[in-house]
Coordinates of C-alpha atoms and ligand atoms in Angstrom, one line a residue:
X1 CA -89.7 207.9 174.8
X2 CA -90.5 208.7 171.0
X3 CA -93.0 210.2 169.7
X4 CA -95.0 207.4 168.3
X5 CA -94.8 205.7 172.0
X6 CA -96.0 209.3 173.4
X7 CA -99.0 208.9 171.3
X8 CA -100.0 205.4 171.9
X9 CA -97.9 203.7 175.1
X10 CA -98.6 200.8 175.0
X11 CA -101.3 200.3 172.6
X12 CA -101.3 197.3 170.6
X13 CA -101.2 199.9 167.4
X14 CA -97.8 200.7 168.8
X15 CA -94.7 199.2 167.3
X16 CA -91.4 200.2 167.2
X17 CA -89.7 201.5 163.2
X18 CA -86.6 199.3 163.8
X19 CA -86.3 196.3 166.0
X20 CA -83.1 195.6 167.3
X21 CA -82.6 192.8 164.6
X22 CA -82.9 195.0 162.4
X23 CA -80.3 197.7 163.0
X24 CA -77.3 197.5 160.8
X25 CA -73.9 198.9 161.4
X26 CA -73.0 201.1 158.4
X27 CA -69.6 202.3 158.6
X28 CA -69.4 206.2 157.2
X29 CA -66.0 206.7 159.5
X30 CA -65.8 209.8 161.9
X31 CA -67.3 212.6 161.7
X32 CA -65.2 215.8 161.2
X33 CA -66.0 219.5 162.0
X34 CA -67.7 221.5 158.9
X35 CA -64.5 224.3 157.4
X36 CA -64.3 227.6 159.0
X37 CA -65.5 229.4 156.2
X38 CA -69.1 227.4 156.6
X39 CA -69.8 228.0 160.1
X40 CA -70.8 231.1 161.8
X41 CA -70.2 232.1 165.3
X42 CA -73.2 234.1 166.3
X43 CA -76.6 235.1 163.8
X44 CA -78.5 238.1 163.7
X45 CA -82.6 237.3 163.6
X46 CA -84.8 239.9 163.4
X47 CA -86.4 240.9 166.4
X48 CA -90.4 241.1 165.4
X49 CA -93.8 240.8 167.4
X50 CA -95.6 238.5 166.2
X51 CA -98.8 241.4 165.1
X52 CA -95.9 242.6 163.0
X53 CA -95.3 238.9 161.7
X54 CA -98.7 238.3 161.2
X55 CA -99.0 241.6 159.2
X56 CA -95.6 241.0 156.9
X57 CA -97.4 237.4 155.8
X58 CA -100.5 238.8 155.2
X59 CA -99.2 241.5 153.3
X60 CA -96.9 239.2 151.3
X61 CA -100.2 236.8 150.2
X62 CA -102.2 239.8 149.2
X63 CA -99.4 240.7 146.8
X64 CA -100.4 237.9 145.1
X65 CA -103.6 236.4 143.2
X66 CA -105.6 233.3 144.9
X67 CA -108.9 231.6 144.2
X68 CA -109.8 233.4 147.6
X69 CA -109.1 236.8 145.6
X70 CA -111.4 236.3 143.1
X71 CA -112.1 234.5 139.8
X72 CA -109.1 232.7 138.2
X73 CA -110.4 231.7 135.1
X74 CA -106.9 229.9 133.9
X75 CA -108.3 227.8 130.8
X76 CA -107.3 223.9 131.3
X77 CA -106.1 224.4 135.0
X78 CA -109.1 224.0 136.3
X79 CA -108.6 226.6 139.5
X80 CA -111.7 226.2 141.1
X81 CA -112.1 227.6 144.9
X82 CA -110.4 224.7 147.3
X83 CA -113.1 224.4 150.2
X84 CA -111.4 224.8 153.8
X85 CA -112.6 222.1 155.3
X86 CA -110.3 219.5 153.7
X87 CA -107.6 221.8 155.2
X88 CA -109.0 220.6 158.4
X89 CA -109.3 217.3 157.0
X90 CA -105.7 217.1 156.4
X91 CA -104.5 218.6 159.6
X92 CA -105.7 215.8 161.7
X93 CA -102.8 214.6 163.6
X94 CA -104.0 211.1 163.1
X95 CA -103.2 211.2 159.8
X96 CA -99.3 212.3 160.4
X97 CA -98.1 208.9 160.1
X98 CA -94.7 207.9 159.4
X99 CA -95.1 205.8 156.0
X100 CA -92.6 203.2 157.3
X101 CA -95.2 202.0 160.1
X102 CA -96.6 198.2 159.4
X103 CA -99.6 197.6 157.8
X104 CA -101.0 196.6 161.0
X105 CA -101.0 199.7 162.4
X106 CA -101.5 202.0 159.6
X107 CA -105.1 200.1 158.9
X108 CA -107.0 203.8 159.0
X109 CA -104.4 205.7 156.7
X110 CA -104.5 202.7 154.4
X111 CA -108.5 202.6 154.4
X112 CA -108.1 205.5 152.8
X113 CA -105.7 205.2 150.1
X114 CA -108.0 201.9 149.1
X115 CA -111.3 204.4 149.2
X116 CA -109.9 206.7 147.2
X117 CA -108.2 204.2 145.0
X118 CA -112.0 202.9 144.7
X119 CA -113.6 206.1 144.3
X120 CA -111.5 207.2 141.6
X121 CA -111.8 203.7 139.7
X122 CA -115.2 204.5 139.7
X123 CA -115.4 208.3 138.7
X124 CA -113.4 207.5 135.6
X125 CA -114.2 203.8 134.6
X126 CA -111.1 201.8 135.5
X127 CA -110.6 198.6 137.1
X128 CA -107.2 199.6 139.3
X129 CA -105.8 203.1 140.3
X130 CA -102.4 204.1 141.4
X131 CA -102.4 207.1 143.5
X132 CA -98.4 207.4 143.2
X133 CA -97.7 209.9 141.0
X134 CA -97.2 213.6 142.1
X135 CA -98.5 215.3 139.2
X136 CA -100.8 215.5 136.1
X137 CA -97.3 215.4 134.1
X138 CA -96.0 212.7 136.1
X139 CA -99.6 210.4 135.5
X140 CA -99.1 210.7 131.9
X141 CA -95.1 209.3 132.2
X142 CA -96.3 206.4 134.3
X143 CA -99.2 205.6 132.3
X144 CA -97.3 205.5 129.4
X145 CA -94.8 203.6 130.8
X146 CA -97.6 201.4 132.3
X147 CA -98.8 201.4 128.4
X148 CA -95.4 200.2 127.2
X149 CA -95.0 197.1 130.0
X150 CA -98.4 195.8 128.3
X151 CA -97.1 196.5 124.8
X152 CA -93.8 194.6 125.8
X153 CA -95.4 192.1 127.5
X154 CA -96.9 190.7 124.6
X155 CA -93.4 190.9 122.3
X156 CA -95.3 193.7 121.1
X157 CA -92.9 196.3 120.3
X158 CA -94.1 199.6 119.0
X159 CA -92.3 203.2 118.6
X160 CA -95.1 205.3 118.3
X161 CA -97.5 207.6 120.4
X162 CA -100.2 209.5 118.3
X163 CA -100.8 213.3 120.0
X164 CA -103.2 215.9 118.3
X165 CA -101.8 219.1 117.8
X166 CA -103.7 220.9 120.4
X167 CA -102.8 218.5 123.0
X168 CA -100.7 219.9 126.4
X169 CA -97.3 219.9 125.7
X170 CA -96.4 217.8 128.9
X171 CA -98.2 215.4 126.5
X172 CA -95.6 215.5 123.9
X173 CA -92.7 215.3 126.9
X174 CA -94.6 212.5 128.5
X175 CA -94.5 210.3 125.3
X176 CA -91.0 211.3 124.6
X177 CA -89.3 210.9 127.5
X178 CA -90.5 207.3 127.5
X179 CA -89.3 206.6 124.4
X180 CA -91.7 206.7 121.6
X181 CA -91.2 209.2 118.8
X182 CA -94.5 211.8 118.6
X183 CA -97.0 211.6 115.7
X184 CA -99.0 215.1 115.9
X185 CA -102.5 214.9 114.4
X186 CA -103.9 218.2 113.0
X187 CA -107.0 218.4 114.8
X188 CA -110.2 219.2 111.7
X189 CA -111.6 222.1 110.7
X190 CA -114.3 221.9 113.6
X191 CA -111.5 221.5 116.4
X192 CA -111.9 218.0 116.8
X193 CA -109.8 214.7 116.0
X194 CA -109.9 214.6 112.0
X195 CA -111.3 210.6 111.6
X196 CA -109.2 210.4 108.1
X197 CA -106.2 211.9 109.7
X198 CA -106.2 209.5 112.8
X199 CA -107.0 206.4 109.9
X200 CA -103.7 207.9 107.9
X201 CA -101.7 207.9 111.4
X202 CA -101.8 204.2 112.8
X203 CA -99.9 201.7 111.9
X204 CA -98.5 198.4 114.1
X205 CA -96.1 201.0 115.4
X206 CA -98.8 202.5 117.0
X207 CA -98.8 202.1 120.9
X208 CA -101.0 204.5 122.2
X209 CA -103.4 208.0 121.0
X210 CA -103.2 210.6 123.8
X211 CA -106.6 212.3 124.3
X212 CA -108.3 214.8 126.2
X213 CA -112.5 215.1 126.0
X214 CA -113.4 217.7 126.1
X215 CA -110.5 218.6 124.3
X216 CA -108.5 221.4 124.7
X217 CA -110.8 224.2 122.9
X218 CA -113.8 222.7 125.5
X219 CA -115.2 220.7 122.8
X220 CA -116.4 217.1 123.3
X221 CA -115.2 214.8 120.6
X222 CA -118.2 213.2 119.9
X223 CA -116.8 210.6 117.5
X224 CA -115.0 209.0 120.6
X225 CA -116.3 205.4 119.9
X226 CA -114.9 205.4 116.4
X227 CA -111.5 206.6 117.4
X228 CA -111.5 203.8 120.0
X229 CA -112.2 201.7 117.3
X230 CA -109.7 203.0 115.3
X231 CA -107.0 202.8 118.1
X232 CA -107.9 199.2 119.3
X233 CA -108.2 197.8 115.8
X234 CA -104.4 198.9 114.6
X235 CA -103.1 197.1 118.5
X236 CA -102.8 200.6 120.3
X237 CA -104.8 202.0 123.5
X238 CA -105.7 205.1 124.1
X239 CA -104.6 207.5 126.8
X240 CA -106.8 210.0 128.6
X241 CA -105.5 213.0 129.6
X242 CA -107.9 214.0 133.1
X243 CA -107.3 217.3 132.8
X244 CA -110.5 218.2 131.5
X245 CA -112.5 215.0 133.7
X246 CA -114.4 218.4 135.7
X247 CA -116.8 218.4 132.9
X248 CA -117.8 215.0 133.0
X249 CA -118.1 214.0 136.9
X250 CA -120.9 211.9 137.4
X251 CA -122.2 211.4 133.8
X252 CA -119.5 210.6 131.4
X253 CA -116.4 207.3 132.1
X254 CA -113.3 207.4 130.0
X255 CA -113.6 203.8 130.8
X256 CA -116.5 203.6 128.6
X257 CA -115.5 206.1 126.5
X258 CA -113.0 203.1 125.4
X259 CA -110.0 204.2 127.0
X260 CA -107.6 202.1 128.8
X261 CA -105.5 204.5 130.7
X262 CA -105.9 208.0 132.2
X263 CA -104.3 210.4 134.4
X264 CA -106.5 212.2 136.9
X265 CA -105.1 215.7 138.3
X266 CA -106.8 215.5 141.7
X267 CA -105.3 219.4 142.0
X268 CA -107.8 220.5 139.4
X269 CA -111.2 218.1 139.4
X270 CA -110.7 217.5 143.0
X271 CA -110.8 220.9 144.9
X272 CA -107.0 220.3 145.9
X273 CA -104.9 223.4 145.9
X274 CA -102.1 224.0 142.8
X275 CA -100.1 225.4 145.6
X276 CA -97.2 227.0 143.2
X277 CA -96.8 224.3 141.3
X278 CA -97.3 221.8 143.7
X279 CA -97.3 219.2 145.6
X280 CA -100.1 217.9 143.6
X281 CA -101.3 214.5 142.4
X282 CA -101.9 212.8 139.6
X283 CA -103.2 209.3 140.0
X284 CA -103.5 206.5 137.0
X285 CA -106.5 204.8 136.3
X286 CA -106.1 201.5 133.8
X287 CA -108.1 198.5 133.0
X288 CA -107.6 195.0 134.1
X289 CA -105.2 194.0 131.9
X290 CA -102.5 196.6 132.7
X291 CA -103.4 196.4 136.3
X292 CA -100.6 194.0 136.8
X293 CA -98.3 196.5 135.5
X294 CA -98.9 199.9 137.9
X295 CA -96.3 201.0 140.3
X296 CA -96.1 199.7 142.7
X297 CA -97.2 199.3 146.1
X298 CA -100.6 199.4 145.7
X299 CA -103.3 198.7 148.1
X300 CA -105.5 195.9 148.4
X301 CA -108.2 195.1 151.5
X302 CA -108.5 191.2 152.3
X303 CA -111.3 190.4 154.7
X304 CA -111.5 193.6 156.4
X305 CA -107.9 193.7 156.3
X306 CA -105.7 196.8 154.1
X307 CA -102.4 195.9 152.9
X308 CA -99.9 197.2 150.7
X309 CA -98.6 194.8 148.0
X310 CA -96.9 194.9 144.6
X311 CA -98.2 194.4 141.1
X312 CA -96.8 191.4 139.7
X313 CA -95.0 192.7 136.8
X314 CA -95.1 196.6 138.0
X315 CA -93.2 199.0 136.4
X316 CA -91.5 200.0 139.6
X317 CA -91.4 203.2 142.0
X318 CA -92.8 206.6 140.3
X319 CA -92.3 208.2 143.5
X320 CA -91.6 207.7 147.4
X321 CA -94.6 205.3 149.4
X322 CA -97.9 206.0 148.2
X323 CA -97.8 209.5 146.9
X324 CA -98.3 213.1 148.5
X325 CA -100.3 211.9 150.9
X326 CA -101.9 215.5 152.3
X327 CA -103.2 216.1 148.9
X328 CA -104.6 212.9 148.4
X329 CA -106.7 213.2 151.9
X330 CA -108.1 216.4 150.4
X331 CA -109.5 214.7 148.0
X332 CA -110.9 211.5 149.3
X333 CA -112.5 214.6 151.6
X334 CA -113.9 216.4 148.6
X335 CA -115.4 213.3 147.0
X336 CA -117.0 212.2 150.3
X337 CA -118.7 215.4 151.1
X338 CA -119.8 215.6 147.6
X339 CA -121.1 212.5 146.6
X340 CA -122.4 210.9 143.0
X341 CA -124.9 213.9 143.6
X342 CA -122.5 216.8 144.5
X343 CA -120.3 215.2 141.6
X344 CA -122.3 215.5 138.9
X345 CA -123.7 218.4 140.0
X346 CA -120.3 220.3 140.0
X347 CA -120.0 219.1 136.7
X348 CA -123.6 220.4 135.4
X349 CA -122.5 223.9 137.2
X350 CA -118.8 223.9 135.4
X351 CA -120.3 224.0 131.8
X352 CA -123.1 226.0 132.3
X353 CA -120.8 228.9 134.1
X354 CA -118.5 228.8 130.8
X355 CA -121.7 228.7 128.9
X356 CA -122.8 231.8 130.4
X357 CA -119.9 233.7 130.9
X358 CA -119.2 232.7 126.9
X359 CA -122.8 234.7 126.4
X360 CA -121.9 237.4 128.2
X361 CA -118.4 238.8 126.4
X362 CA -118.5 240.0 122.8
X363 CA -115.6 238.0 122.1
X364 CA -115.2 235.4 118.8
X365 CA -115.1 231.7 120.3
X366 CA -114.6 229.7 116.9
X367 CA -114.8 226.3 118.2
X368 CA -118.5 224.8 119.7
X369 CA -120.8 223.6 121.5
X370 CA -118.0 223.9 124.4
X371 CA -118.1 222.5 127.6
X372 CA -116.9 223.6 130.8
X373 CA -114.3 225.4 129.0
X374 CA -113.9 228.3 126.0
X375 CA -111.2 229.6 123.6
X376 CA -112.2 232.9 123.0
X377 CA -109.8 234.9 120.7
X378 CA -108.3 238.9 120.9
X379 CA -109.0 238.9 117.3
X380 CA -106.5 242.1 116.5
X381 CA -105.3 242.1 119.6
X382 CA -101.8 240.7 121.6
X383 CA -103.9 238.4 123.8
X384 CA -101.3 239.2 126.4
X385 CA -102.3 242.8 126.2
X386 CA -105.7 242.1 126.9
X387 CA -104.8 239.8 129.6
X388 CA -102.6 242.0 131.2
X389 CA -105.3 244.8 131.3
X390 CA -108.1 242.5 132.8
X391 CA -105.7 242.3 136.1
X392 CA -105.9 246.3 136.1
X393 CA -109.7 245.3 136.6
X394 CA -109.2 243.3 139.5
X395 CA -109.7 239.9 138.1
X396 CA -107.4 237.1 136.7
X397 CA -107.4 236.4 133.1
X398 CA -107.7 233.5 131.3
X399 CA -104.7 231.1 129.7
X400 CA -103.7 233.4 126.7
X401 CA -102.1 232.1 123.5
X402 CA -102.8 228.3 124.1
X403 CA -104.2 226.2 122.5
X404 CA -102.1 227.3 119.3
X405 CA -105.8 226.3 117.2
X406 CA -107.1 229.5 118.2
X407 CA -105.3 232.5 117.3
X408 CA -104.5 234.8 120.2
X409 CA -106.2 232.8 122.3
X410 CA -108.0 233.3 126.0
X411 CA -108.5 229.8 127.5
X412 CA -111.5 230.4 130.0
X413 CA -112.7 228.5 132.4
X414 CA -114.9 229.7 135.4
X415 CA -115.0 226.4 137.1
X416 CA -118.3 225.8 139.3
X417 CA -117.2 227.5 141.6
X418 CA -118.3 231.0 140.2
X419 CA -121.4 232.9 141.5
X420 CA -124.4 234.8 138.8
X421 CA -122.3 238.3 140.3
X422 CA -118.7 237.0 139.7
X423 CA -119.0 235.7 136.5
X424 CA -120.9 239.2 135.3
X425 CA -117.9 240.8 137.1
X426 CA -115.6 238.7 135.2
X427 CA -117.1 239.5 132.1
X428 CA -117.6 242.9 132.7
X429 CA -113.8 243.0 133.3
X430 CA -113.1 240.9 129.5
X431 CA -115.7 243.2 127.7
X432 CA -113.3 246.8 129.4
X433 CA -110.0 245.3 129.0
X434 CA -111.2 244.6 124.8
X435 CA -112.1 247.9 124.4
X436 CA -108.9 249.6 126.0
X437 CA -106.7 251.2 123.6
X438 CA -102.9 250.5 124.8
X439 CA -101.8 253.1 123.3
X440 CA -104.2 256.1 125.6
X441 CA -103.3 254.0 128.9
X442 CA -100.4 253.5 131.1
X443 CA -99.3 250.3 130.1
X444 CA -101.2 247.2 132.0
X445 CA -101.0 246.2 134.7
X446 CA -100.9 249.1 136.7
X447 CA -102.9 248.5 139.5
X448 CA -100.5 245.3 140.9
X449 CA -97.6 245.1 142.7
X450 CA -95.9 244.2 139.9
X451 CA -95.6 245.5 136.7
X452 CA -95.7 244.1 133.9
X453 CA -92.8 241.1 133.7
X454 CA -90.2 240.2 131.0
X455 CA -91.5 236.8 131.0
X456 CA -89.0 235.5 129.2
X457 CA -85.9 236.9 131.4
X458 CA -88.2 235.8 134.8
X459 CA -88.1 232.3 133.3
X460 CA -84.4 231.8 132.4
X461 CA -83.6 234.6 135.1
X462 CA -85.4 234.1 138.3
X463 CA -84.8 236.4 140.9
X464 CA -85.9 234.4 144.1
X465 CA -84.1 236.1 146.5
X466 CA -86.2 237.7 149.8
X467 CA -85.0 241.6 149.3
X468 CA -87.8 243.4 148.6
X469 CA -88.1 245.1 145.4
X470 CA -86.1 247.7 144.0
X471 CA -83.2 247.1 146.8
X472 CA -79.9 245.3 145.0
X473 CA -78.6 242.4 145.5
Ligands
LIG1 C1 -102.6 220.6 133.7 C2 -102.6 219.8 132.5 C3 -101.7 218.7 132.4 C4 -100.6 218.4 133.3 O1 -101.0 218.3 134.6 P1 -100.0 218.8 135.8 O2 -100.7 218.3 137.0 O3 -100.0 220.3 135.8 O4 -98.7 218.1 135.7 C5 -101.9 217.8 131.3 N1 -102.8 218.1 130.3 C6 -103.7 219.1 130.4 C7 -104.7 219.3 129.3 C8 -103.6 220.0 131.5 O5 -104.4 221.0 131.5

C-alpha cells in the first residue's frame, strides 16, 4: 500500500501517480557498487538524550537574532513578527500533497492557489497573478521577462529598462540578466524621481521604468500619475517593485497607480518568514494584456471547478509546479485572518511606528514626509560602527549604508509589528549607540557570540562547517 492509498483507500479522491500505461522502460544499464574509497563500513553518531538535543538547538537559535528576539528594524526587508498560527496552518497534513496529483483530486490545494491568486490581484490592482516565482528577485526576472513577451509580441523591440539610482540592486540584475541594458535615473534633490530627468531618459527604446513607492528613502512619489504618463506615452510600462507594498495595504493599488506589472514579496508584506534567505515568494501581478504571457501553469476555477492551465503565449517555467507552496499557505493564512480591515490597518500601524520611532532619535533623516520607512544618517560616523554598537544594546540595527542617497545611511523600518515600549527601547538603543565613542569602548559588538565579522572575507570565505568556534578544521 502507499501512502496516498493509506490516507484515502478507496476514496474516489484516490488515484494512483502512474497508471500502468503510463510506465516507461528507461534503460540506464546495471547498477554497479559505489568505489571503496566512498563507502564506509560502520559510522559513529553521537549518543545524546534528547533534553540534551533539545538544549544544543535551543542554544544554537539563541546564538542568533530573530523577530521573536526583538525588534529587527532591517530598512526595506520588511521583518515584521511572523504570527504562529500560519505555522499551524502550514503543517496540516492535508495540505502535504504530492504536486503531480490530478486536478481532480487536488480541488482544495488548488482552491487555494486561485484565492490567493485572487486576493493578491486585488491587494495590488492587477487583473492575473502568478504565484510561481520563489523570490522578490526572481518576481522582478519574470516580470520583466513577462514585459519583454508583450514588447515582442507587438514587433516591438526595445533595449532599454529605466532604474533610478536608489533602486535595489537585484533591480539592476533583474533588468540585465534579461537582456536590456540599464538607464540609472538620478533621483532629485527631494529624493524622488526628477520629472525632467525621466522626460530626458525615454525614448522608443524604452521598455519598462522600474519603481518602488514609497521608494527606497520611505518617500511616496507623489508625482506617480505623471511618470505613468510619461512611461506609457514613449510605449514603455512601468514595473513595481512590492517591496515596499506594507505601506500601502488596503488604501493605495499599483494598478491604479498606473503600473502594469509588480512583484509582491509575500516574505515581507505577508507575515511569511525570510528564513535565511529563503524559501520565500515572490508572486507577479500584471494587467490583462500581459496576462496571456505569465508562466505558466496558472490556475483558473470553471463552474466550481479549479484547474491548472497554461497561458497562451507564456513565457514558460520560472520554477517547479506552482511555487513554494508552504510559504504561499502562510500567506493566503495571513490575508484571511486579516481581512481589507486588518490590512489596511497594518498598513496605518507600519508608518506611524516609523513616524514615531523617527521622532524619538536625534538622528538627521534628509528625505520626507516618509512612510513606513526612514533613512536616518550617522552624520560623522561609520554607520557600521553605530550599527554594530546598537547589537551591544540588545537590539538589531537597521540596513546601514543603503540606499547610497543618504550618506551613511540607517534604513529603518519598525514594521507594525512594534509595541509603544519596543519602539522606545529601540530608540533608546539608536540614541546610546550615537553617543558612544569607539575609541573609550571595547570594540562593538561585544555582548554576542560573535564578534565583530570581516564581512568581506565571510562573503568570499564562508566557513560553514559545524565545529564550533575556535576548534580547527
Ligand atoms: C527585498 C527587496 C527586493 C528583492 O526581494 P527578495 O525577495 O529578497 O529577492 C527587491 N527590491 C527591494 C526594494 C527590496 O527591499
Amino acid at each position: 500500500m502507499n501512502y496516498d492509498q493509506a490516507r484515502y483507500g478507496d476514496d474516489d479522491r484516490y488515484e494512483p501517480l502512474l497508471s500502468e500505461k503510463d510506465t516507461t522502460t528507461v534503460d540506464v544499464g546495471e547498477s554497479s557498487p559505489l568505489p571503496d574509497d566512498l563507502t564506509r563500513d560502520s559510522l559513529e553518531l553521537p549518543g545524546l538524550s534528547e533534553p540534551e538535543l533539545a538544549r544544543h538547538y535551543t542554544r544554537l537559535s539563541q546564538m542568533n537574532w530573530s523577530v521573536e528576539s526583538g525588534p529587527y528594524p532591517l530598512g526595506s526587508c520588511t521583518m515584521k513578527y511572523n504570527p504562529s498560527f500560519t505555522e499551524d496552518v502550514a503543517a496540516d497534513p492535508n495540505g502535504a500533497v504530492h504536486p503531480d496529483r490530478s486536478d481532480g483530486t487536488v480541488q482544495g490545494t488548488l482552491e487555494v492557489l486561485y484565492g490567493l491568486q485572487d486576493s493578491l490581484a486585488r491587494i495590488g490592482g492587477m487583473d492575473a497573478v502568478t504565484l510561481q516565482p520563489p523570490a522578490g528577485a526572481a518576481g522582478e526576472f519574470t516580470g520583466i521577462l513577462v514585459a519583454k513577451a508583450y514588447h515582442e509580441s507587438r514587433d516591438d523591440d526595445r533595449s532599454e529598462v529605466i532604474i533610478p539610482a536608489s533602486a535595489h540592486g537585484t533591480n539592476f540584475a533583474s533588468a540585465a540578466m534579461a537582456g536590456y541594458d540599464v538607464v540609472e535615473l538620478p533621483s532629485g534633490d527631494d529624493g524622488r524621481v526628477d520629472l525632467e530627468a525621466l522626460e530626458a531618459a525615454v525614448s522608443e527604446e524604452t521598455a519598462a521604468l522600474m519603481l518602488t513607492n514609497p521608494n527606497t528613502v520611505g518617500v511616496f512619489e507623489r508625482d506617480i500619475v505623471e511618470i505613468a504618463e510619461i512611461v506609457h506615452d514613449a510605449g514603455g510600462l512601468l514595473y513595481y517593485d512590492g517591496a515596499n507594498l506594507n505601506a500601502l495595504l488596503g488604501r493605495v493599488r499599483p494598478g491604479d497607480m498606473g503600473f502594469d506589472v509588480m512583484h509582491y514579496n509575500v516574505h515581507k508584506t505577508f507575515a511569511t518568514p525570510h528564513g535565511g534567505g529563503g524559501p520565500g515568494a515572490g508572486p507577479v501581478g500584471v494587467t490583462e494584456e500581459l496576462a496571456e504571457f505569465l508562466p505558466s501553469p496558472r490556475v483558473r476555477e470553471r463552474e466550481g471547478h479549479y484547474e491548472l492551465y497554461d497561458p497562451e503565449r507564456s513565457i514558460g517555467k520560472v520554477h517547479g509546479y506552482q511555487g513554494n507552496w508552504l510559504v504561499l499557505v502562510k500567506a493566503y493564512a495571513y490575508i484571511a485572518r486579516l481581512g481589507d480591515s486588518g490590512l489596511e490597518d497594518a498598513s496605518a500601524k507600519a508608518v506611524l511606528n516609523a513616524n514615531y520611532l523617527a521622532s524619538q532619535i536625534d538622528y538627521d533623516i534628509p528625505y520626507g514626509p516618509f512612510h513606513h520607512e526612514f533613512a536616518a544618517t550617522a552624520g560623522d560616523r561609520d554607520a557600521a560602527d553605530v550599527a554594530k554598537r546598537m547589537l551591544d544594546y540588545g537590539v538589531h540595527p537597521p540596513t546601514t549604508k543603503w540606499p547610497e542617497l543618504v550618506p551613511e545611511a540607517m534604513l529603518t523600518e519598525p514594521t507594525e509589528a512594534e509595541s509603544l515600549d519596543s519602539l522606545d527601547d529601540l530608540a533608546a538603543a539608536f540614541d546610546a549607540a550615537m553617543a558612544d565613542s569607539d575609541a573609550e569602548l571595547e570594540p562593538a559588538p561585544s555582548k554576542t557570540t560573535a564578534g565583530r565579522i570581516d564581512q568581506a572575507r565571510a562573503a568570499r570565505n564562508p566557513r560553514l562547517s559545524w565545529r564550533a568556534l575556535g576548534e580547527e578544521e
